[in-house]
């Protein structure tokens, strides 16, 4: 029998416990022995539930029990989740988590502690809910350099944008509905301003490049300023607006902020206009989709339910069971926190721009000048530039555009 | 230094050799030592190429060289690919392959030989080209029962269907164009009649359920009889026609052909009408997409380039490098060839039907009778049934429909 503990019986923790019970027979067959949740750490009791006898309020009971091989941290928040995780790793227990804040902030330290103690620290559930993305990034791109990742990584904002597109709702109305349905929190800032997406693209970048960017230094633009008029106009021409976390590898000399000849990641979080030929354009509602581009493989996409108790619990349970089956050291990615020069500043992220303006194509071309000119006209007063501007280049142009509504294009 | 051999320097074999050269630096860093292609088995010589000094014509040189840890079989065809693979496994060498015919036909025997000899037999490239799908099925659904798989698994047919939809081409014209572009072979039977798709869905079923169905017993309907009129009509209403390989788990009593109370796979290969809410509807051209549904996780999709030298070579190289990095026994799925009672006959596969007919909705409902009645009208003379018929039920109704054009609905 394998003994484990769950820290925090919230939505994800309870989902994980329920899944291990629901699929008990299947799991015992696959692992070769039963998996027993010996302890559940929570401040609350859960009288009358199947879990009441396992609830403990003192973390040290778990930490000091040599029978506990693995701990699932599903508490959320930075502290004490981080502290408990580190203590477990240092005590030789594997830790799996759904906590993207802890991974994005303390990932290097926790992975180092895992390596030092001969155990695994796994976090499949921290990005993309139930979508297998963390392990595939680590194991299925071993022959390729990952040159780009673009992801719809937040279900709440994707639900809001889908509502705006499909039903012509305003941002405010769509947000209100998302809150009523429980998809958005009362204070939706972390979702709608892109903070959640930013943490996730940083984690994916860490796995792809070995360098974990500082989420606070990534340019992060949310969806709260998206205008319904733009969503409608773009929809008419076959485009969708999606909040994307994007990472692209930029080669040495092509961005003068980066030194050396090797490739370095450049990240941005922003709403992007996606043409219907992109698979991301068709990822709707609370679903997530993540495209990963390998230098030989070309583009792949991973798609599925990005949030919710069952999908997230599936990812947590996958990590638990993979480690119990394959051994304490079986999941061993490594990344180090980025130093000053490791990451190309977000201003270097180049992309085409959508512009809604009173100006004519001729006037626009005059503003762009010889080097940058050329636009594709969607309709009178709505254009997509042919040139991929980085923000240093485009910020100068923005000053001359007056009242235009502008969005990045995938 | 790790020494390997490649059997067959065709499109995939050469792509694999090229990739190992192109990404040499990255690979050495990830594996910890260089990977050396010591031999290439081919009937031809390749004078003037970087490979000329490694070409051998005698398989026994490879088989008897103890330095060769791993052999990549990229020959295609059943024989001698199967025979060489078995000999290598029995000699304690790992084998990786892109050969779906060999895996679908001899998978049980080769996996058994691999287990017996403490080596891996891996076949990521046999399904979905460069899309990571084999390893994710084995490792990333460990906490879930896989209850359904639906896949666009053949790039050639998806290209033809996309051309019919986007440009209103006839099947014959689209096929001719695919042949001119090199996407379809001169004899396109294996692709257009669904044989290739069938082998692939059988392999995926083997991994998901532990039972490898006999491809010859799966009802397999190709795309050669698809009418442009139906594609056009359905497109107008937001539907796409896709050739899908599908597997669904059917529970004991719900299909009287299956005995026992456990769940058993039921497979079919056929063109399906896909609504735009399905992510498969948006997989176009030569791309593949595979949805996998877990009992707790819900639906996920894996998407990418399903064919071509580079993507397929990426998958072969991923298998090579994963095994060299993680050890000889690191990839160890298991399945056994299906016995009579293990699989629900394809006639048990239930789905709604699209019907284009001169009959009215009232007349249709009369034909269906009380039990099955109910249709959604797309336009005059075009309907989708509300009821999901299996083929035993629907074959009786077909007799009464006269000249109708009928397709299955996802």
PDB file of C-alpha atoms in Angstrom, chain A residues 176-308:
ATOM      1  CA  UNK A 176     -20.638  39.852 -14.828  1.00  0.00           C
ATOM      2  CA  UNK A 177     -22.047  36.678 -16.336  1.00  0.00           C
ATOM      3  CA  UNK A 178     -18.769  34.820 -15.783  1.00  0.00           C
ATOM      4  CA  UNK A 179     -18.920  35.868 -12.125  1.00  0.00           C
ATOM      5  CA  UNK A 180     -22.524  34.700 -11.800  1.00  0.00           C
ATOM      6  CA  UNK A 181     -21.610  31.319 -13.269  1.00  0.00           C
ATOM      7  CA  UNK A 182     -18.655  30.950 -10.903  1.00  0.00           C
ATOM      8  CA  UNK A 183     -16.061  31.105 -13.697  1.00  0.00           C
ATOM      9  CA  UNK A 184     -14.693  34.435 -12.476  1.00  0.00           C
ATOM     10  CA  UNK A 185     -13.910  35.482  -8.936  1.00  0.00           C
ATOM     11  CA  UNK A 186     -15.388  38.514  -7.188  1.00  0.00           C
ATOM     12  CA  UNK A 187     -12.056  40.239  -7.619  1.00  0.00           C
ATOM     13  CA  UNK A 188     -11.191  39.075 -11.147  1.00  0.00           C
ATOM     14  CA  UNK A 189      -7.921  41.012 -11.396  1.00  0.00           C
ATOM     15  CA  UNK A 190      -5.515  38.061 -11.517  1.00  0.00           C
ATOM     16  CA  UNK A 191      -7.464  36.530 -14.407  1.00  0.00           C
ATOM     17  CA  UNK A 192      -8.569  39.507 -16.491  1.00  0.00           C
ATOM     18  CA  UNK A 193      -5.313  41.446 -16.169  1.00  0.00           C
ATOM     19  CA  UNK A 194      -3.303  38.446 -17.359  1.00  0.00           C
ATOM     20  CA  UNK A 195      -1.397  37.747 -14.135  1.00  0.00           C
ATOM     21  CA  UNK A 196      -2.475  34.100 -14.069  1.00  0.00           C
ATOM     22  CA  UNK A 197      -1.595  33.656 -17.749  1.00  0.00           C
ATOM     23  CA  UNK A 198       1.795  35.257 -17.123  1.00  0.00           C
ATOM     24  CA  UNK A 199       2.719  32.820 -14.348  1.00  0.00           C
ATOM     25  CA  UNK A 200       1.799  29.930 -16.607  1.00  0.00           C
ATOM     26  CA  UNK A 201       3.768  31.040 -19.667  1.00  0.00           C
ATOM     27  CA  UNK A 202       6.736  31.599 -17.362  1.00  0.00           C
ATOM     28  CA  UNK A 203       6.503  28.002 -16.108  1.00  0.00           C
ATOM     29  CA  UNK A 204       6.258  26.663 -19.673  1.00  0.00           C
ATOM     30  CA  UNK A 205       9.233  28.801 -20.689  1.00  0.00           C
ATOM     31  CA  UNK A 206      11.217  27.415 -17.777  1.00  0.00           C
ATOM     32  CA  UNK A 207      10.612  23.863 -18.937  1.00  0.00           C
ATOM     33  CA  UNK A 208      11.269  24.650 -22.612  1.00  0.00           C
ATOM     34  CA  UNK A 209      14.419  26.714 -22.181  1.00  0.00           C
ATOM     35  CA  UNK A 210      15.790  25.857 -18.749  1.00  0.00           C
ATOM     36  CA  UNK A 211      15.374  29.512 -17.726  1.00  0.00           C
ATOM     37  CA  UNK A 212      12.459  30.551 -15.494  1.00  0.00           C
ATOM     38  CA  UNK A 213      11.599  34.183 -16.248  1.00  0.00           C
ATOM     39  CA  UNK A 214      10.544  36.578 -13.501  1.00  0.00           C
ATOM     40  CA  UNK A 215       6.794  36.973 -14.087  1.00  0.00           C
ATOM     41  CA  UNK A 216       6.941  40.537 -12.763  1.00  0.00           C
ATOM     42  CA  UNK A 217       9.230  41.572 -15.611  1.00  0.00           C
ATOM     43  CA  UNK A 218       7.040  40.218 -18.424  1.00  0.00           C
ATOM     44  CA  UNK A 219       4.870  42.830 -20.162  1.00  0.00           C
ATOM     45  CA  UNK A 220       1.365  41.757 -19.208  1.00  0.00           C
ATOM     46  CA  UNK A 221      -1.716  43.286 -20.808  1.00  0.00           C
ATOM     47  CA  UNK A 222      -5.136  41.988 -19.836  1.00  0.00           C
ATOM     48  CA  UNK A 223      -8.497  42.017 -21.580  1.00  0.00           C
ATOM     49  CA  UNK A 224     -10.321  44.676 -19.587  1.00  0.00           C
ATOM     50  CA  UNK A 225      -9.803  47.321 -22.276  1.00  0.00           C
ATOM     51  CA  UNK A 226     -10.944  45.181 -25.210  1.00  0.00           C
ATOM     52  CA  UNK A 227     -13.738  46.933 -27.071  1.00  0.00           C
ATOM     53  CA  UNK A 228     -16.774  45.022 -28.258  1.00  0.00           C
ATOM     54  CA  UNK A 229     -16.637  46.972 -31.539  1.00  0.00           C
ATOM     55  CA  UNK A 230     -13.245  45.484 -32.371  1.00  0.00           C
ATOM     56  CA  UNK A 231     -14.325  41.956 -31.438  1.00  0.00           C
ATOM     57  CA  UNK A 232     -17.389  42.297 -33.680  1.00  0.00           C
ATOM     58  CA  UNK A 233     -15.514  43.830 -36.607  1.00  0.00           C
ATOM     59  CA  UNK A 234     -12.805  41.175 -36.451  1.00  0.00           C
ATOM     60  CA  UNK A 235     -15.352  38.365 -36.145  1.00  0.00           C
ATOM     61  CA  UNK A 236     -16.966  39.555 -39.378  1.00  0.00           C
ATOM     62  CA  UNK A 237     -13.629  39.036 -41.129  1.00  0.00           C
ATOM     63  CA  UNK A 238     -12.964  35.607 -39.586  1.00  0.00           C
ATOM     64  CA  UNK A 239     -10.718  36.648 -36.695  1.00  0.00           C
ATOM     65  CA  UNK A 240     -10.959  35.906 -32.978  1.00  0.00           C
ATOM     66  CA  UNK A 241      -9.393  37.869 -30.117  1.00  0.00           C
ATOM     67  CA  UNK A 242      -7.619  35.639 -27.584  1.00  0.00           C
ATOM     68  CA  UNK A 243      -5.596  36.407 -24.474  1.00  0.00           C
ATOM     69  CA  UNK A 244      -2.280  34.659 -25.135  1.00  0.00           C
ATOM     70  CA  UNK A 245       0.823  33.999 -23.141  1.00  0.00           C
ATOM     71  CA  UNK A 246       3.596  33.837 -25.712  1.00  0.00           C
ATOM     72  CA  UNK A 247       7.243  32.837 -25.667  1.00  0.00           C
ATOM     73  CA  UNK A 248       9.484  32.957 -28.695  1.00  0.00           C
ATOM     74  CA  UNK A 249      13.179  32.195 -28.908  1.00  0.00           C
ATOM     75  CA  UNK A 250      15.102  35.106 -30.376  1.00  0.00           C
ATOM     76  CA  UNK A 251      18.501  34.527 -31.891  1.00  0.00           C
ATOM     77  CA  UNK A 252      21.479  36.533 -30.723  1.00  0.00           C
ATOM     78  CA  UNK A 253      21.893  39.519 -32.941  1.00  0.00           C
ATOM     79  CA  UNK A 254      18.261  40.032 -33.902  1.00  0.00           C
ATOM     80  CA  UNK A 255      17.500  41.875 -30.677  1.00  0.00           C
ATOM     81  CA  UNK A 256      20.134  44.255 -29.470  1.00  0.00           C
ATOM     82  CA  UNK A 257      19.027  43.960 -25.853  1.00  0.00           C
ATOM     83  CA  UNK A 258      20.340  40.399 -25.788  1.00  0.00           C
ATOM     84  CA  UNK A 259      24.014  39.620 -25.670  1.00  0.00           C
ATOM     85  CA  UNK A 260      25.754  36.555 -27.073  1.00  0.00           C
ATOM     86  CA  UNK A 261      24.887  34.488 -30.103  1.00  0.00           C
ATOM     87  CA  UNK A 262      22.675  31.883 -28.471  1.00  0.00           C
ATOM     88  CA  UNK A 263      18.892  31.994 -28.510  1.00  0.00           C
ATOM     89  CA  UNK A 264      17.013  33.549 -25.624  1.00  0.00           C
ATOM     90  CA  UNK A 265      13.340  33.576 -24.726  1.00  0.00           C
ATOM     91  CA  UNK A 266      11.205  36.682 -25.181  1.00  0.00           C
ATOM     92  CA  UNK A 267       7.781  36.725 -23.524  1.00  0.00           C
ATOM     93  CA  UNK A 268       4.596  38.733 -23.602  1.00  0.00           C
ATOM     94  CA  UNK A 269       1.053  38.373 -22.315  1.00  0.00           C
ATOM     95  CA  UNK A 270      -1.542  40.283 -24.337  1.00  0.00           C
ATOM     96  CA  UNK A 271      -4.756  39.947 -26.314  1.00  0.00           C
ATOM     97  CA  UNK A 272      -3.918  38.760 -29.832  1.00  0.00           C
ATOM     98  CA  UNK A 273      -5.995  38.769 -32.995  1.00  0.00           C
ATOM     99  CA  UNK A 274      -5.998  35.166 -34.304  1.00  0.00           C
ATOM    100  CA  UNK A 275      -6.886  34.211 -37.881  1.00  0.00           C
ATOM    101  CA  UNK A 276      -9.083  31.174 -38.403  1.00  0.00           C
ATOM    102  CA  UNK A 277      -6.126  29.207 -39.797  1.00  0.00           C
ATOM    103  CA  UNK A 278      -4.654  29.196 -36.271  1.00  0.00           C
ATOM    104  CA  UNK A 279      -5.947  26.330 -34.137  1.00  0.00           C
ATOM    105  CA  UNK A 280      -6.017  28.732 -31.184  1.00  0.00           C
ATOM    106  CA  UNK A 281      -8.798  30.742 -32.847  1.00  0.00           C
ATOM    107  CA  UNK A 282     -11.190  27.824 -32.318  1.00  0.00           C
ATOM    108  CA  UNK A 283     -10.475  27.265 -28.625  1.00  0.00           C
ATOM    109  CA  UNK A 284     -13.616  28.619 -26.994  1.00  0.00           C
ATOM    110  CA  UNK A 285     -15.355  29.001 -23.625  1.00  0.00           C
ATOM    111  CA  UNK A 286     -13.367  27.782 -20.625  1.00  0.00           C
ATOM    112  CA  UNK A 287     -11.110  25.550 -22.724  1.00  0.00           C
ATOM    113  CA  UNK A 288      -7.367  26.093 -22.968  1.00  0.00           C
ATOM    114  CA  UNK A 289      -5.128  25.469 -25.964  1.00  0.00           C
ATOM    115  CA  UNK A 290      -1.344  25.601 -26.135  1.00  0.00           C
ATOM    116  CA  UNK A 291       0.646  25.550 -29.365  1.00  0.00           C
ATOM    117  CA  UNK A 292       4.242  24.378 -29.095  1.00  0.00           C
ATOM    118  CA  UNK A 293       6.566  24.755 -32.047  1.00  0.00           C
ATOM    119  CA  UNK A 294       9.675  22.561 -32.375  1.00  0.00           C
ATOM    120  CA  UNK A 295      12.484  23.502 -34.749  1.00  0.00           C
ATOM    121  CA  UNK A 296      12.037  20.285 -36.754  1.00  0.00           C
ATOM    122  CA  UNK A 297       8.602  19.126 -35.672  1.00  0.00           C
ATOM    123  CA  UNK A 298       6.711  22.286 -36.557  1.00  0.00           C
ATOM    124  CA  UNK A 299       3.544  23.249 -34.709  1.00  0.00           C
ATOM    125  CA  UNK A 300       1.602  21.051 -32.322  1.00  0.00           C
ATOM    126  CA  UNK A 301      -1.319  21.970 -30.094  1.00  0.00           C
ATOM    127  CA  UNK A 302      -2.516  20.605 -26.771  1.00  0.00           C
ATOM    128  CA  UNK A 303      -6.174  21.289 -25.989  1.00  0.00           C
ATOM    129  CA  UNK A 304      -8.606  20.583 -23.187  1.00  0.00           C
ATOM    130  CA  UNK A 305     -10.381  21.790 -20.066  1.00  0.00           C
ATOM    131  CA  UNK A 306      -8.087  24.334 -18.491  1.00  0.00           C
ATOM    132  CA  UNK A 307      -9.788  24.591 -15.125  1.00  0.00           C
ATOM    133  CA  UNK A 308     -12.375  23.011 -12.872  1.00  0.00           C
TER     134      UNK A 308
END
